[in-house]
Coordinates of N, CA and C in Angstrom, one line a residue:
Chain A
X116 N 74.8 170.2 67.0 CA 74.6 169.4 68.3 C 75.8 169.2 68.9
X117 N 75.7 169.2 70.2 CA 76.9 168.8 71.0 C 77.3 167.5 71.0
X118 N 78.7 167.1 71.0 CA 79.2 165.7 71.0 C 80.3 165.7 72.0
X119 N 80.4 164.4 72.5 CA 81.5 164.2 73.4 C 82.3 163.0 72.9
X120 N 83.5 163.0 72.7 CA 84.3 162.0 72.1 C 85.5 161.5 73.0
X121 N 85.4 160.2 73.3 CA 86.5 159.6 74.1 C 87.2 158.6 73.1
X122 N 88.3 158.8 72.7 CA 89.0 158.1 71.6 C 89.7 156.9 72.0
X123 N 89.9 156.7 73.4 CA 90.5 155.6 73.9 C 89.6 154.6 74.5
X124 N 89.3 153.5 73.9 CA 88.4 152.6 74.6 C 88.9 151.9 75.7
X125 N 90.3 151.8 75.8 CA 90.9 151.1 76.9 C 92.2 151.7 77.1
X126 N 92.7 151.8 78.5 CA 94.1 152.3 78.8 C 94.5 151.3 79.9
X127 N 95.8 151.2 80.0 CA 96.5 150.5 81.0 C 97.5 151.3 81.7
X128 N 97.7 151.2 83.0 CA 98.7 152.0 83.8 C 99.3 151.0 84.9
X129 N 100.6 151.2 85.1 CA 101.2 150.5 86.2 C 100.7 151.2 87.5
X130 N 100.6 150.5 88.5 CA 100.4 150.9 89.8 C 101.3 152.0 90.1
X131 N 100.9 153.1 90.8 CA 101.8 154.3 91.2 C 102.3 155.2 90.1
X132 N 101.9 154.9 88.8 CA 102.3 155.6 87.6 C 101.2 156.7 87.3
X133 N 101.4 157.5 86.4 CA 100.4 158.4 86.0 C 99.8 158.1 84.7
X134 N 98.5 158.5 84.5 CA 97.8 158.1 83.3 C 97.0 159.3 82.9
X135 N 96.7 159.6 81.6 CA 95.9 160.7 81.1 C 94.9 160.0 80.1
X136 N 93.6 160.4 80.5 CA 92.5 159.9 79.7 C 92.0 161.1 78.8
X137 N 91.8 160.9 77.5 CA 91.5 162.0 76.7 C 89.9 162.1 76.4
X138 N 89.5 163.4 76.3 CA 88.2 163.8 75.9 C 88.1 165.0 75.1
X139 N 87.5 165.0 74.0 CA 87.0 166.1 73.4 C 85.6 166.4 73.2
X140 N 85.1 167.6 72.9 CA 83.8 167.8 72.8 C 83.6 168.9 71.8
X141 N 82.4 168.9 71.3 CA 82.0 170.0 70.3 C 80.8 170.8 70.8
X142 N 80.9 172.0 70.8 CA 79.8 172.9 71.2 C 79.9 174.3 70.7
X143 N 78.8 175.0 70.6 CA 78.8 176.4 70.1 C 78.7 177.3 71.3
X144 N 78.4 176.7 72.3 CA 78.0 177.6 73.6 C 79.4 177.8 74.3
X145 N 79.2 179.0 75.1 CA 80.4 179.5 75.8 C 80.2 179.1 77.3
X146 N 79.1 178.9 77.7 CA 78.9 178.6 79.1 C 78.3 177.1 79.3
X147 N 79.2 176.3 79.8 CA 78.8 175.0 80.1 C 79.7 174.3 81.1
X148 N 79.4 172.9 81.5 CA 80.1 172.4 82.5 C 80.7 171.1 81.9
X149 N 81.8 170.6 82.4 CA 82.4 169.4 82.0 C 82.7 168.5 83.3
X150 N 82.5 167.1 83.1 CA 82.6 166.2 84.2 C 83.4 165.0 83.8
X151 N 84.0 164.4 84.8 CA 84.5 163.0 84.7 C 83.9 162.2 85.7
X152 N 83.2 161.0 85.2 CA 82.6 160.1 86.1 C 83.3 158.8 86.1
X153 N 83.4 158.1 87.3 CA 84.0 156.8 87.4 C 83.0 155.8 87.5
X154 N 83.1 154.6 86.9 CA 82.1 153.6 87.1 C 82.9 152.3 87.4
X155 N 83.1 152.0 88.7 CA 83.8 150.6 89.0 C 82.9 149.5 88.7
X156 N 83.3 148.3 88.9 CA 82.6 147.0 88.7 C 81.3 146.9 89.3
X157 N 81.2 147.7 90.5 CA 80.0 147.8 91.3 C 78.8 148.5 90.4
X158 N 79.1 149.1 89.3 CA 78.2 149.7 88.4 C 77.8 151.1 88.8
X159 N 78.1 151.5 90.2 CA 77.7 152.8 90.6 C 78.5 153.9 89.9
X160 N 77.8 154.9 89.4 CA 78.4 156.1 88.8 C 78.8 157.0 89.9
X161 N 80.1 157.5 89.8 CA 80.7 158.3 90.9 C 81.2 159.6 90.1
X162 N 80.8 160.8 90.6 CA 81.4 162.0 90.1 C 82.9 162.2 90.6
X163 N 83.8 162.3 89.7 CA 85.2 162.4 90.1 C 85.6 163.9 90.1
X164 N 85.3 164.7 89.2 CA 85.7 166.0 89.1 C 84.9 166.9 88.1
X165 N 84.8 168.1 88.3 CA 84.0 169.0 87.4 C 84.7 170.2 87.1
X166 N 84.4 170.8 85.9 CA 85.1 172.0 85.5 C 84.1 173.0 85.0
X167 N 84.0 174.1 85.4 CA 83.1 175.1 84.9 C 83.9 175.9 83.7
X168 N 83.2 176.0 82.5 CA 83.8 176.5 81.4 C 84.4 177.9 81.5
X169 N 83.8 178.8 82.4 CA 84.3 180.0 82.5 C 85.5 180.1 83.4
X170 N 85.8 179.2 84.2 CA 86.9 179.2 84.9 C 88.2 178.6 84.1
X171 N 89.3 179.5 84.2 CA 90.4 179.3 83.4 C 91.3 178.2 84.2
X172 N 91.2 178.3 85.6 CA 92.0 177.3 86.3 C 91.6 175.9 86.2
X173 N 92.4 175.0 86.0 CA 92.1 173.6 85.9 C 91.7 173.0 87.4
X174 N 90.6 172.2 87.3 CA 90.1 171.7 88.6 C 91.0 170.5 89.0
X175 N 91.1 170.4 90.3 CA 91.8 169.1 90.9 C 91.1 168.7 92.0
X176 N 91.2 167.3 92.2 CA 90.6 166.7 93.4 C 91.6 165.5 93.8
X177 N 92.4 165.9 94.8 CA 93.5 164.9 95.2 C 94.3 164.4 94.1
X178 N 94.3 163.1 93.8 CA 95.1 162.5 92.8 C 94.5 162.8 91.3
X179 N 93.4 163.5 91.3 CA 92.7 163.7 89.9 C 92.9 165.1 89.5
X180 N 93.3 165.4 88.4 CA 93.3 166.7 87.8 C 92.8 166.7 86.3
X181 N 92.5 167.9 85.8 CA 92.2 167.9 84.5 C 93.0 168.9 83.8
X182 N 93.1 168.8 82.5 CA 93.7 169.7 81.6 C 92.6 170.3 80.7
X183 N 92.1 171.4 81.0 CA 91.0 172.0 80.2 C 91.5 173.0 79.3
X184 N 91.4 172.7 78.0 CA 91.7 173.6 76.9 C 90.4 174.0 76.1
X185 N 90.0 175.2 76.5 CA 88.6 175.6 76.0 C 88.7 175.9 74.5
X186 N 89.7 176.5 74.1 CA 89.7 176.8 72.6 C 89.8 175.5 71.8
X187 N 90.6 174.5 72.2 CA 90.7 173.3 71.6 C 89.6 172.2 71.9
X188 N 88.6 172.6 72.8 CA 87.6 171.9 73.2 C 88.1 170.4 73.6
X189 N 89.1 170.5 74.5 CA 89.7 169.4 75.1 C 89.6 169.3 76.6
X190 N 89.4 168.1 77.2 CA 89.2 168.1 78.6 C 89.7 166.7 79.1
X191 N 91.0 166.6 79.3 CA 91.6 165.3 79.6 C 91.6 165.2 81.2
X192 N 91.7 164.0 81.7 CA 91.7 163.6 83.1 C 93.1 163.0 83.3
X193 N 93.8 163.6 84.2 CA 95.1 162.9 84.7 C 94.9 162.3 86.1
X194 N 95.3 161.1 86.3 CA 95.3 160.3 87.5 C 96.7 160.1 87.9
X195 N 97.1 160.6 89.0 CA 98.5 160.4 89.5 C 98.6 159.4 90.6
X196 N 99.7 158.7 90.7 CA 99.9 157.7 91.7 C 98.8 156.7 91.6
X197 N 98.6 156.2 90.4 CA 97.5 155.3 90.2 C 97.3 154.2 91.2
X198 N 96.2 153.8 91.6 CA 96.0 152.7 92.6 C 95.0 151.7 92.1
X199 N 95.1 150.5 92.5 CA 94.3 149.4 92.0 C 92.8 149.7 92.1
X200 N 92.4 150.5 93.0 CA 91.0 151.0 93.2 C 90.6 151.8 92.1
X201 N 91.5 152.5 91.3 CA 91.2 153.4 90.2 C 90.6 152.6 89.0
X202 N 90.8 151.3 88.9 CA 90.5 150.5 87.8 C 89.0 150.6 87.6
X203 N 88.5 151.1 86.5 CA 87.0 151.3 86.2 C 86.8 151.8 84.9
X204 N 85.5 152.0 84.5 CA 85.3 152.8 83.2 C 85.1 154.3 83.7
X205 N 85.7 155.1 82.8 CA 85.6 156.5 83.1 C 84.9 157.1 81.8
X206 N 83.9 158.0 82.3 CA 83.1 158.7 81.3 C 83.3 160.2 81.5
X207 N 83.5 160.8 80.3 CA 83.5 162.2 80.2 C 82.2 162.8 79.8
X208 N 81.8 163.9 80.4 CA 80.4 164.3 80.2 C 80.4 165.9 80.0
X209 N 79.4 166.3 79.3 CA 79.2 167.8 79.0 C 77.8 168.1 79.4
X210 N 77.7 169.3 80.0 CA 76.4 169.8 80.4 C 76.3 171.2 80.0
X211 N 75.3 171.4 79.0 CA 75.1 172.9 78.6 C 73.7 173.0 78.1
X212 N 73.3 174.3 77.8 CA 72.0 174.6 77.5 C 71.8 174.4 76.0
X213 N 70.7 173.8 75.7 CA 70.1 173.7 74.3 C 68.7 174.1 74.3
X214 N 68.4 175.1 73.6 CA 67.1 175.6 73.5 C 66.4 175.9 74.9
X215 N 67.3 176.5 75.7 CA 66.8 176.9 77.1 C 66.9 175.8 78.1
X216 N 67.2 174.5 77.8 CA 67.2 173.5 78.7 C 68.7 172.8 78.9
X217 N 69.0 172.6 80.1 CA 70.2 171.9 80.3 C 70.2 170.4 79.8
X218 N 71.3 170.0 79.1 CA 71.3 168.7 78.6 C 72.8 168.1 78.9
X219 N 72.8 166.9 79.4 CA 74.0 166.2 79.6 C 74.2 165.3 78.4
X220 N 75.5 165.2 78.0 CA 75.9 164.3 76.9 C 77.2 163.6 77.4
X221 N 77.2 162.2 77.2 CA 78.1 161.4 77.8 C 78.9 160.9 76.6
X222 N 80.3 160.7 76.8 CA 81.2 160.0 75.9 C 81.0 158.6 76.1
X223 N 81.6 157.7 75.2 CA 81.3 156.2 75.3 C 82.2 155.5 76.3
X224 N 83.2 156.2 77.0 CA 83.8 155.7 78.1 C 85.2 155.2 77.8
X225 N 86.1 155.2 78.7 CA 87.5 154.4 78.6 C 87.6 153.6 79.6
X226 N 87.9 152.4 79.4 CA 88.1 151.4 80.5 C 89.7 151.5 81.0
X227 N 89.9 151.7 82.2 CA 91.2 151.9 82.6 C 91.5 150.6 83.5
X228 N 92.6 149.9 83.0 CA 93.2 148.9 83.9 C 94.4 149.3 84.7
X229 N 94.5 149.0 85.8 CA 95.6 149.2 86.7 C 96.4 147.9 86.9
X230 N 97.7 147.9 86.6 CA 98.4 146.6 86.6 C 99.3 146.8 87.9
X231 N 99.2 145.7 88.7 CA 100.0 145.7 90.0 C 101.5 145.4 89.7
Chain B
X236 N 69.7 158.5 104.1 CA 70.7 159.0 103.4 C 70.2 159.8 102.1
X237 N 70.8 160.9 102.0 CA 70.3 161.7 100.8 C 70.8 161.0 99.5
X238 N 70.0 161.1 98.4 CA 70.6 160.5 97.2 C 69.4 160.1 96.2
X239 N 69.7 159.2 95.3 CA 68.7 158.7 94.3 C 68.5 157.3 94.5
X240 N 67.2 156.9 94.8 CA 66.8 155.5 95.1 C 66.1 154.9 93.9
X241 N 66.7 153.9 93.4 CA 66.3 153.3 92.2 C 65.9 151.8 92.5
X242 N 64.7 151.4 92.0 CA 64.2 150.1 92.2 C 63.5 149.6 90.9
X243 N 63.5 148.4 90.7 CA 64.4 147.3 91.4 C 65.8 147.2 90.9
X244 N 66.6 146.5 91.4 CA 68.1 146.4 91.0 C 68.2 145.4 89.8
X245 N 67.4 144.3 89.8 CA 67.3 143.5 88.7 C 66.0 143.1 88.4
X246 N 65.8 142.8 87.0 CA 64.3 142.6 86.6 C 64.6 141.6 85.3
X247 N 63.7 140.6 85.2 CA 63.6 139.9 84.1 C 62.1 139.8 83.6
X248 N 62.0 140.3 82.3 CA 60.7 140.4 81.8 C 60.5 139.5 80.6
X249 N 59.2 139.2 80.3 CA 59.0 138.5 79.1 C 58.6 139.4 77.9
X250 N 59.0 139.1 76.7 CA 58.5 140.1 75.6 C 57.1 140.4 75.8
X251 N 56.8 141.6 75.6 CA 55.4 142.2 75.6 C 55.0 142.6 77.0
X252 N 55.6 142.2 78.0 CA 55.2 142.6 79.5 C 55.4 144.2 79.6
X253 N 54.7 144.8 80.5 CA 55.1 146.0 80.8 C 55.5 146.2 82.3
X254 N 56.3 147.2 82.6 CA 56.7 147.5 84.0 C 57.1 148.8 84.1
X255 N 57.3 149.2 85.5 CA 57.7 150.5 85.8 C 59.0 150.5 86.7
X256 N 60.0 151.2 86.3 CA 61.2 151.4 87.0 C 61.0 152.6 87.9
X257 N 61.3 152.5 89.2 CA 61.0 153.6 90.0 C 62.3 154.3 90.4
X258 N 62.2 155.7 90.6 CA 63.3 156.5 90.9 C 62.8 157.6 91.8
X259 N 63.5 157.8 92.9 CA 63.1 158.9 93.8 C 64.3 159.4 94.3
X260 N 64.4 160.9 94.5 CA 65.4 161.6 95.0 C 65.0 162.5 96.2
X261 N 65.8 162.7 97.2 CA 65.3 163.7 98.3 C 66.2 164.8 98.4
X262 N 66.8 165.2 97.4 CA 67.8 166.4 97.4 C 67.0 167.6 96.7
X263 N 65.8 167.6 96.5 CA 65.1 168.7 95.9 C 65.7 169.1 94.6
X264 N 66.3 168.2 93.9 CA 66.7 168.5 92.5 C 65.7 168.7 91.5
X265 N 65.8 169.8 90.7 CA 64.8 170.0 89.6 C 65.0 169.1 88.4
X266 N 66.3 168.8 88.1 CA 66.5 168.1 86.8 C 66.7 166.6 87.1
X267 N 65.8 165.7 86.5 CA 66.1 164.3 86.6 C 66.0 163.7 85.2
X268 N 66.7 162.6 85.0 CA 66.9 162.0 83.7 C 66.9 160.4 83.9
X269 N 66.6 159.8 82.8 CA 66.8 158.4 82.8 C 67.7 158.0 81.5
X270 N 68.7 157.1 81.8 CA 69.7 156.7 80.8 C 69.5 155.2 80.7
X271 N 69.9 154.7 79.5 CA 70.3 153.3 79.4 C 71.7 153.3 79.0
X272 N 72.4 152.1 79.6 CA 73.8 151.9 79.2 C 74.0 150.6 78.5
X273 N 74.5 150.6 77.4 CA 74.7 149.4 76.6 C 76.3 149.4 76.3
X274 N 76.8 148.1 76.2 CA 78.3 148.0 76.0 C 78.7 148.8 74.8
X275 N 79.8 149.6 75.0 CA 80.3 150.4 73.8 C 79.7 151.6 73.4
X276 N 78.5 151.8 74.1 CA 77.7 152.9 73.7 C 77.6 154.0 74.7
X277 N 78.2 153.8 75.9 CA 78.1 154.9 76.9 C 76.8 155.0 77.4
X278 N 76.4 156.1 77.9 CA 74.9 156.3 78.5 C 74.1 157.2 77.4
X279 N 73.1 156.7 77.1 CA 72.1 157.3 76.2 C 70.9 157.9 76.9
X280 N 70.5 159.0 76.7 CA 69.4 159.7 77.4 C 68.2 159.1 76.8
X281 N 67.2 158.7 77.8 CA 65.8 158.2 77.3 C 64.9 159.4 77.4
X282 N 64.6 160.0 78.6 CA 63.7 161.0 78.9 C 64.4 161.7 80.1
X283 N 63.9 163.1 80.1 CA 64.4 163.9 81.2 C 63.3 164.8 81.6
X284 N 63.5 165.5 82.7 CA 62.5 166.4 83.3 C 63.2 167.5 84.0
X285 N 62.8 168.8 83.7 CA 63.3 170.0 84.3 C 62.6 170.3 85.6
X286 N 61.5 169.7 85.9 CA 60.7 170.0 87.0 C 59.3 169.4 87.0
X287 N 58.6 169.4 88.1 CA 57.3 168.7 88.1 C 56.4 169.1 87.0
X288 N 55.9 168.1 86.4 CA 55.0 168.5 85.3 C 55.5 168.7 84.0
X289 N 56.9 168.6 83.9 CA 57.6 168.9 82.7 C 58.5 167.8 82.3
X290 N 58.3 167.2 81.1 CA 59.1 166.1 80.7 C 59.5 166.2 79.2
X291 N 60.6 165.7 78.8 CA 60.9 165.9 77.3 C 61.7 164.6 76.9
X292 N 61.7 164.2 75.7 CA 62.4 163.2 75.1 C 63.8 163.3 75.0
X293 N 64.5 162.2 75.1 CA 66.0 162.3 74.9 C 66.3 161.7 73.5
X294 N 67.5 161.0 73.6 CA 68.0 160.5 72.4 C 67.3 159.2 71.8
X295 N 66.8 158.3 72.9 CA 66.3 157.0 72.5 C 64.9 156.9 73.3
X296 N 63.9 157.6 73.0 CA 62.6 157.6 73.8 C 61.7 156.5 73.4
X297 N 61.8 155.9 72.3 CA 60.8 155.0 71.8 C 60.6 153.7 72.7
X298 N 59.4 153.4 73.1 CA 59.0 152.3 73.9 C 59.1 152.6 75.3
X299 N 59.3 153.9 75.7 CA 59.4 154.3 77.1 C 58.4 155.5 77.3
X300 N 57.8 155.5 78.5 CA 57.1 156.7 78.9 C 57.5 157.1 80.4
X301 N 57.3 158.5 80.6 CA 57.7 159.0 81.9 C 56.6 160.0 82.3
X302 N 56.7 160.3 83.6 CA 55.8 161.4 84.2 C 56.5 161.9 85.4
X303 N 56.2 163.2 85.7 CA 56.9 163.8 86.7 C 55.8 164.6 87.7
X304 N 55.0 163.9 88.4 CA 53.9 164.5 89.2 C 54.5 165.3 90.4
X305 N 55.6 164.8 91.0 CA 56.3 165.5 92.1 C 57.8 165.8 91.7
X306 N 58.4 166.7 92.6 CA 59.8 167.0 92.4 C 60.6 165.6 92.6
X307 N 60.1 164.9 93.7 CA 60.9 163.7 94.1 C 61.0 162.5 93.2
X308 N 59.8 162.3 92.5 CA 59.6 161.0 91.8 C 59.6 161.2 90.2
X309 N 60.3 160.1 89.6 CA 60.4 160.2 88.1 C 60.4 158.7 87.6
X310 N 59.3 158.1 87.6 CA 59.3 156.7 87.1 C 59.3 156.5 85.6
X311 N 59.9 155.5 85.2 CA 60.1 155.1 83.8 C 59.2 153.9 83.5
X312 N 58.4 153.9 82.5 CA 57.5 152.9 82.1 C 57.9 152.3 80.8
X313 N 58.0 151.0 80.8 CA 58.3 150.2 79.6 C 56.8 149.7 79.2
X314 N 56.4 150.1 78.1 CA 55.1 149.8 77.6 C 54.8 148.3 77.2
X315 N 55.7 147.9 76.4 CA 55.5 146.5 75.8 C 57.1 146.0 75.6
X316 N 57.6 145.3 76.6 CA 59.0 145.1 76.6 C 59.4 144.3 75.3
X317 N 60.7 144.6 74.8 CA 61.3 144.0 73.7 C 62.7 143.6 74.1
X318 N 63.2 142.5 73.5 CA 64.6 142.2 73.7 C 65.6 143.4 73.5
X319 N 65.3 144.2 72.6 CA 66.2 145.3 72.4 C 66.3 146.3 73.7
X320 N 65.4 146.2 74.6 CA 65.4 147.0 75.8 C 66.1 146.3 76.9
X321 N 66.8 145.3 76.6 CA 67.7 144.6 77.6 C 68.9 145.6 77.8
X322 N 69.0 145.9 79.0 CA 70.1 147.0 79.2 C 70.2 147.3 80.7
X323 N 71.1 148.2 81.0 CA 71.3 148.7 82.4 C 70.7 150.1 82.3
X324 N 69.8 150.4 83.3 CA 69.1 151.6 83.3 C 69.5 152.5 84.6
X325 N 69.9 153.7 84.3 CA 70.1 154.6 85.4 C 69.2 155.9 85.5
X326 N 68.8 156.1 86.6 CA 68.2 157.4 87.0 C 69.1 158.3 87.6
X327 N 69.1 159.6 87.3 CA 70.0 160.5 87.9 C 69.3 161.9 88.0
X328 N 69.8 162.7 89.0 CA 69.3 164.0 89.4 C 70.4 164.9 89.5
X329 N 70.0 166.2 89.3 CA 71.1 167.3 89.4 C 70.4 168.6 89.7
X330 N 71.3 169.5 90.2 CA 70.8 170.9 90.4 C 71.7 171.8 89.6
X331 N 71.3 172.6 88.6 CA 72.1 173.4 87.9 C 73.4 173.0 87.4
X332 N 74.4 173.5 88.0 CA 75.9 173.2 87.4 C 76.4 172.1 88.3
X333 N 75.7 171.6 89.3 CA 76.3 170.4 90.0 C 76.2 169.2 89.1
X334 N 77.2 168.3 89.3 CA 77.0 167.1 88.6 C 76.0 166.2 89.1
X335 N 75.6 165.2 88.2 CA 74.6 164.3 88.5 C 74.9 163.5 89.8
X336 N 73.9 163.1 90.5 CA 73.8 162.0 91.4 C 73.0 160.9 90.8
X337 N 73.7 159.7 90.6 CA 73.0 158.6 90.0 C 72.4 157.6 91.0
X338 N 71.4 156.9 90.6 CA 71.0 155.8 91.3 C 71.9 154.6 91.0
X339 N 71.6 153.5 91.7 CA 72.5 152.3 91.6 C 72.3 151.6 90.4
X340 N 71.2 151.8 89.6 CA 71.1 151.1 88.3 C 70.2 149.9 88.5
X341 N 69.5 149.6 87.2 CA 68.7 148.4 87.1 C 69.2 147.6 86.0
X342 N 69.4 146.3 86.2 CA 69.8 145.6 85.1 C 68.6 144.8 84.7
X343 N 68.1 145.1 83.5 CA 66.8 144.6 82.9 C 67.1 143.6 81.8
X344 N 66.6 142.4 81.9 CA 66.7 141.4 80.8 C 65.3 141.1 80.2
X345 N 65.1 141.2 79.0 CA 63.8 140.9 78.4 C 64.1 139.7 77.5
X346 N 63.3 138.6 77.8 CA 63.4 137.2 77.1 C 62.2 137.0 76.3

């Protein structure tokens, strides 16, 4: 069965600094998608970035980028120039086919605190 | 506005009561899911659907029922509420490789 592990329950970063959130996953599939979602105190889940497993190039979205290591099954999120508004829970998610059906699996989340 | 509409936002139930959480999307997404979010446990899949008329169980289906009569709607029914079902519930939809679009969540308290 596929699993997603976020080993850092909580991280802190100074405003304007860079922080990396870790995520590892386990799968036997070769075709899948990986995502990072942000959940601010408003509770709304917001898609931050996604990566297709068949693409070697790491995805980037403005200050957010990923380090996708397919062989190591690692998918970390780097936030550059951290802002107070980045403070939130961050969830790593995997989407792949199981018995012909797509399934999403979420990690347990990392709470990011941004210090002024 | 296109998106996932989830109602109600808050609900308090007494043990043994039943209720339905509503979820509707207007993006013609085939895939819809219900999750519950509990502290320290991330999001756990309750039920999901890959299209109208097709539903399947997720990780924690006990005590919940779903149906998918149309592409747009995917209601979640609590049959007999228990305190263990106190949680935040999210409905989400997606199309193939695109990431989920989430509803705004329902905070349910069972007393």
